[in-house]
Amino acid sequence: MKRKLLWFASSVVLSFGLLSSPSSHVEAASSIKEGTITAYWLTFRSGPSTSHKALDYIKKGEKVIILKDGSTWDQVLYQGKTGYVHDNYITVKTLQQSVETKTVNAGSERLNVRKGPSTSYSIIGKLNTGATVEILKDLGTWEYVKSGSTVGYVHSDFLESKGSSGINVSDIHVVNAGETLWSISQKYGVSVQSLLDRNQLNSNLIFPGQRLSITKKAETIDNRLAGKVIVLDPGHGDDRSGAVANGLVEKEVNLDITNRVKKKLESSGAKVILARTGDTDCMPLGSYYEDLYCRPEVATENKADIFVSIHANAFTSTATGAETFYYKQSDQKLAQSLQDAYVKETGLHNRRVAKEDFAVLRVSTVPSALIETGFLTNVNDSKLFKTESGLNNMATGIYKGILKYFGY
Ligand SMILES: [Zn+2]
């Protein structure tokens, strides 16, 4: 255990290139600290004073690694970048020191290993299904892992716990700042009462860092979309990146949101097929239009009930909000359902629902809509694409819009 701990500590430091030697200052490195942001949006600056420029804004509840715990300013790592935040708006705790292992399960795909904890970071490696990874840091949806010589961030949906002690640790939720039993119950689709019972809690009071056991009961099985076939189209792919702005690449955020929507739809019993599953085109060797026509064709071929194309927008920096398009008048209901649920869930500006002659809608033979999830070119919209909660709300909005279309 000791050896693993030392390795863990040094590898974190090494991978960020902060110390020249992995073996130096083991004592200091073993007390690596994690900070949780307590201000609503905390400014992440290039230096330790308000006169230094803002590099980013960190949302309440997000985590950083503390490099230097100062009295007024802390030097921290946030999404792979070093900077400073004011010490008053951060709660610090020592990182967990045991190393847990999990197994990759990405089906027939290879799991992307990224430089940072979001799809906006570059891919630095790939792992096969069945590979064992050591969890260096659990960030909830993303985990910082090591497998062989590969070290980086992977999406936790594609990791399975081994559960050596008989407890399936994927059923353990570590409470984040700002979470309530209600929000956790919603996240896992369980009742508040089941959380109270399972964890033998006497009140609704929970605290950040607390570990809660989650049990899904048979009563929560959701079959609302059983028998429905839904084709989702993450816009663009491969050398067609779509919009690029504010450090975001459209093809990547489209795929990230789509994968989240897929999981949610499947949890309600739907069969979900994607027009592309990785950083590829729908028709890799096709022309621009052949690739576009390929996407609704997937829906036709699979006799889908609906086809939803997912994109992100770009225009001038002041353009903001979500908009949903349809081509056939009979598809207006689908577009409206998506738009209504989406803006409600994300809080984004409600631009419009409109008829538009997009190729993917025009040639579709099943009810179809195309949602523009927000403007990558707008600073406020783009923040949603950069946080777990933002991406999750976007996916929930689309999922609820689909439920609404089917009468739920
Ligand atoms: Zn697009």
PDB file of C-alpha atoms and ligand atoms in Angstrom, residues 236 250 254 311-312 372, ligand 1:
ATOM      1  CA  HIS A 236     -19.854  16.564 -38.011  1.00  0.00           C
ATOM      2  CA  GLU A 250     -18.210  21.220 -32.139  1.00  0.00           C
ATOM      3  CA  ASN A 254     -21.894  17.064 -30.147  1.00  0.00           C
ATOM      4  CA  HIS A 311     -25.260  20.418 -33.171  1.00  0.00           C
ATOM      5  CA  ALA A 312     -23.722  23.480 -31.525  1.00  0.00           C
ATOM      6  CA  GLU A 372     -28.541  23.741 -31.979  1.00  0.00           C
TER       7      GLU A 372
HETATM    8 ZN    ZN B   1     -23.012  21.872 -36.684  1.00  0.00          ZN
END
